[in-house]
């Protein structure tokens, strides 16, 4: 499933994308990790392959490796027409756009005249838990409202419906008059803020300026927000996420990763003009299908040196960090069944990130993929160099990025260890408490990025909240972090010296965690309220450690921030250059805004044989039985007792070549008639490298099949009311 | 399934192994192919990796990469004891050996007191077809004898039971007094012949001298042959080979690849003293299991230069040849449903070889595998070089082999095209007809290898047999062969000049095939009977072509034969050196003689998730439904109508880490109590590189589960009689 692509890289990457889009600084840079160990220094980049000439993309054949996440204001109609013999008209596009909604961190769609909304189970899990009565847990047990009055309002859920898109690039650019980079950024951000404010007040809409092509283009996205959203139906998590962590990001799959919500307006079900009708036939092999949704973040415009940094520095360190944290959590979980339950979610979340990053890294280590990236970049730079104007504006961007990446590489280890990344909550508290007085005294724009505006408020909130700290876990995490630091840093490193004081990592961690008072919210609040003076006076050993490291740490963090600014600014130039050279024929990187991707329902070669385009309910029971119904392969009781009601050959999940990524969770899959044939919930393992270069030989999007949804609603959940509404057999929701 | 590994590489490789073993020349060299295009010339070998010291293997830890195909006279008891806490005694080993039998091209076992024999469906398919009555086809429809009298005698089936093994190395070596290599070979072969004859006449047994370690050791294997073998039960081929070509060599799998035979002695069922009891429990995860059987051919002792020749010259040419022939056959098959049926088997056989060789090549191209091979060889050579005696005897072998491989590489293209390999039957006839008079006039030992002894008789037989020749197929094959030759040979090449005579490949092929008379058995017989004079006088255009090429061809063929002798002789030295340095702690390469392999029942990481250790009947129906019951995934009628009788969760197939290869088809999988828990029928795709280096991280042997066999016999085939006999619920076969 896209779960973690969504749950995790969504939380991080989409957050980052939104933030960066808002500031106009979307660098496409993958979010920095909690990993703490550096890999080897970046290898010198291999010489650029003498490239075969790359064809300039045309409407009929865009450069495939940039994928198919098209914006609704630039659909590749001629290409679709040439490829599929199908070019939707504007009414089709408008209808589909209006039927697609964005919900927190995910995608969704309106699928009945009465405002039913279809999304993934994992996209509404918070709501499903929150509306559960005290005596039962709908996440575990499932839920299907028997009537409208039984539908449960979700406390924090909203749905944004995209009303219009307007190109505001000229206005944003026109507002930038300064020459100093810092001032330029401020002028641009102020103008973006102004545009958003004006839009919101004049139209009563939720407005957002989105940066595309790493700043090559700015568009104003206007949304209507619905905020009365109610839970209609959610299956048991064990069937929604059947196969659990092992099967996550893979196919063949057997998940009913579905939740149905309903939009209410003025206390009544939405009377939807634009909704997606349900296909009785559902997805079949070789069908052309479209996916609408909000992909969160891709890195397809990243330069080769940026990819090499990810490959050689960031991802290896991230993976080493995950491995260390997982070792600690698994050790703790093995101590008792209770501990196993307690750490289950954290372990899943980390294992999931580990799997995703392993997949990304495999892509970057694939010599074919990198050779194609190099060939494209060489061609692109040649085209820029051939035009004196382009050369003057953009020609230096790649080398500037490469130089910054090289310096980042040289700083990476110190930045990681001195930044206290690595999973110890107490160490993070200490670093923040020491730094907040200093940073908050500066004007916002001069602070380190993590200490600006709302981020600082959130940090203060977390510091003063009453969250229990698990001392045993802290000791193990701190010890593993110190052991790694000992291996990677020189013995005279000030962090190492201050942290160890001549002790072994285990003894030092034991002492620091036992003696610190930072586990108490009151103690943290006192330090926060006491400001610089309190921090200076504190004898807490972790505060002392943070104080000792901070001066050096601050220098490095400032330098890293500066280098990231250089990379962002030059990435923006690269984005403008892409736009100048190739126009809108290349879809921009994902930005958690609405896209439409074309694809085909299709099996693929896998492990020496063929993966079928679909699975069936038989497959669900087969996979469960192969593992003796154990662990992640246990089927919920309802699915055992009602098994014989099912038509076992009903299509259940299927794959297609659509271009999706975290944030697309909950996207509808529709046919040419804009009818729902499926529900996206994951990509296969082979699709992970699509983050950087799109391929569709074996990469696939994974969906729940529309026929599987109806079969499950009717046979398992006695939810004929809902199935009828989806199938249009009832006039309305009432 | 091991089918083709067996059907094809068995037919070739095992044939080769037997032949080479009989002549004492087992070079481990993979059989030469029907491929006709050379790959690029062998790349210069990469410098030998500076190796970490390789531990000398000990009884407790043999060098894992040489696998676990142990001979029954050198089982690694201490290693088993250390690893599994289990060391069988001599009685256990003797019992298991006597219960294991060899049948043509496959392995089998005695599994009831009444002489029931278990093997794979594909190992007895010929018998199953031959005993079918005129109005039905047991291969398609399945068969289960209702009583003893209903059991059908197989015309050409036999079963060899290994009675004893005797080391005859000293006697074979002692017989070699000559110094000239050719004379040495003759003396050795004569002695082997003498040993076999003496054994046969004195003991009434079927006796074979087998060469191990490429000639490092000779053993006399004495077999008792049973030749009244009857068909008891065979399922439909569509369930035995469910998944067909796509699923072949893969897992998860859902095949009932089973046939049950019975040994009769004096017209009555064998009263077997040694038979394998049936396990009611069957294989379960983490069980230690043993496989007995006759693996056909491996290349684990090949030197790095031999592997590089396979990687860079032979396999690429072989694959190119398969691809050309497959293109022709698929083109022909597409012309009508009748043609599709006609070419189905040939296409399958070639596609299967293509899949296998692709897997082997992938292993050789895996840099980790080759690095391990290099490291081993460097260590091995260092050990040889460190001992003056060993150095004097064996030190030069590797360089001699490498030099011969280099020369073979330089001759490869001409040898292939001038040898007329490539699939055209008519061209092969022509070459043989021209050459037989010349070769048969020489003493046997001076002939080209293909024209010696029984091989020549077989060739004459095939030439005079009345086999129809498909002219259309011949034209297409010849044209594709000529096109490939045109690309790879210099324009003045005599074969090209003679074959084309200035015409295009298509026109030349059309003319040659239309005008030749060699499609007629009578014409061929006339030429064969007419000898050299008839050949010289013939105006047949293909004979003329063969005459024109023969002088050059003969030179190259003789040189290739000489180089192969050099390689064999030096490979024998390497084998003796392995034996001298590492002793019997390394199991010898496969020789289609009885081995016992230890392993563990175990799932493995696959495509981002876990392959379960077992599949169930649910999985069978799931895989069929995912492909809409089409093609290779169609389930036979009986399995549709009786579906609800099955306990769908019964284990059906499973995987284990045992070391198997083509020839192991039909091997029993047994537990510590020597009870049958499964029936080997294939390896997964990840196991193909095991041909050269054994690994068990993801490589697995694939078996039918003993419980699946019983469930199918009782529920699908009403064969309680047989199931009861297997389970020991009936005292005898009667």
CSV table of N, CA and C in Angstrom, one decimal, chain B residues 17 30 103-104 192 279 282 296 358 398 468 515 540 599 607:
chain,number,residue,atom,x,y,z
B,17,UNK,N,27.2,-36.3,-19.4
B,17,UNK,CA,27.8,-36.8,-18.2
B,17,UNK,C,28.1,-38.3,-18.2
B,30,UNK,N,29.6,-27.6,-20.2
B,30,UNK,CA,28.2,-27.6,-20.6
B,30,UNK,C,28.1,-28.1,-22.0
B,103,UNK,N,15.6,-43.8,-12.8
B,103,UNK,CA,14.9,-44.2,-14.0
B,103,UNK,C,15.4,-43.4,-15.2
B,104,UNK,N,14.9,-43.7,-16.4
B,104,UNK,CA,15.6,-42.9,-17.5
B,104,UNK,C,15.5,-41.4,-17.3
B,192,UNK,N,38.5,-49.0,-17.8
B,192,UNK,CA,37.1,-48.8,-17.3
B,192,UNK,C,36.2,-49.8,-18.0
B,279,UNK,N,5.0,-40.0,5.4
B,279,UNK,CA,4.8,-39.2,6.6
B,279,UNK,C,3.4,-38.6,6.6
B,282,UNK,N,4.0,-34.7,7.0
B,282,UNK,CA,4.5,-33.9,5.9
B,282,UNK,C,5.5,-32.8,6.3
B,296,UNK,N,22.1,-34.3,-12.6
B,296,UNK,CA,22.7,-34.6,-13.8
B,296,UNK,C,24.0,-34.0,-14.1
B,358,UNK,N,19.2,-18.4,-19.6
B,358,UNK,CA,19.2,-17.0,-19.1
B,358,UNK,C,19.5,-16.9,-17.6
B,398,UNK,N,45.5,-24.4,-14.9
B,398,UNK,CA,44.6,-23.2,-15.1
B,398,UNK,C,45.0,-22.4,-16.3
B,468,UNK,N,9.3,-37.0,-41.4
B,468,UNK,CA,8.9,-35.9,-42.3
B,468,UNK,C,9.7,-34.6,-42.1
B,515,UNK,N,15.2,-27.2,-53.9
B,515,UNK,CA,15.9,-28.1,-54.8
B,515,UNK,C,16.5,-29.3,-54.2
B,540,UNK,N,23.0,-32.6,-55.6
B,540,UNK,CA,22.1,-32.0,-54.7
B,540,UNK,C,22.7,-30.7,-54.1
B,599,UNK,N,19.0,-30.3,3.7
B,599,UNK,CA,18.5,-28.9,3.6
B,599,UNK,C,17.4,-28.7,4.6
B,607,UNK,N,10.8,-10.5,-4.0
B,607,UNK,CA,10.1,-9.3,-4.5
B,607,UNK,C,9.6,-8.3,-3.5
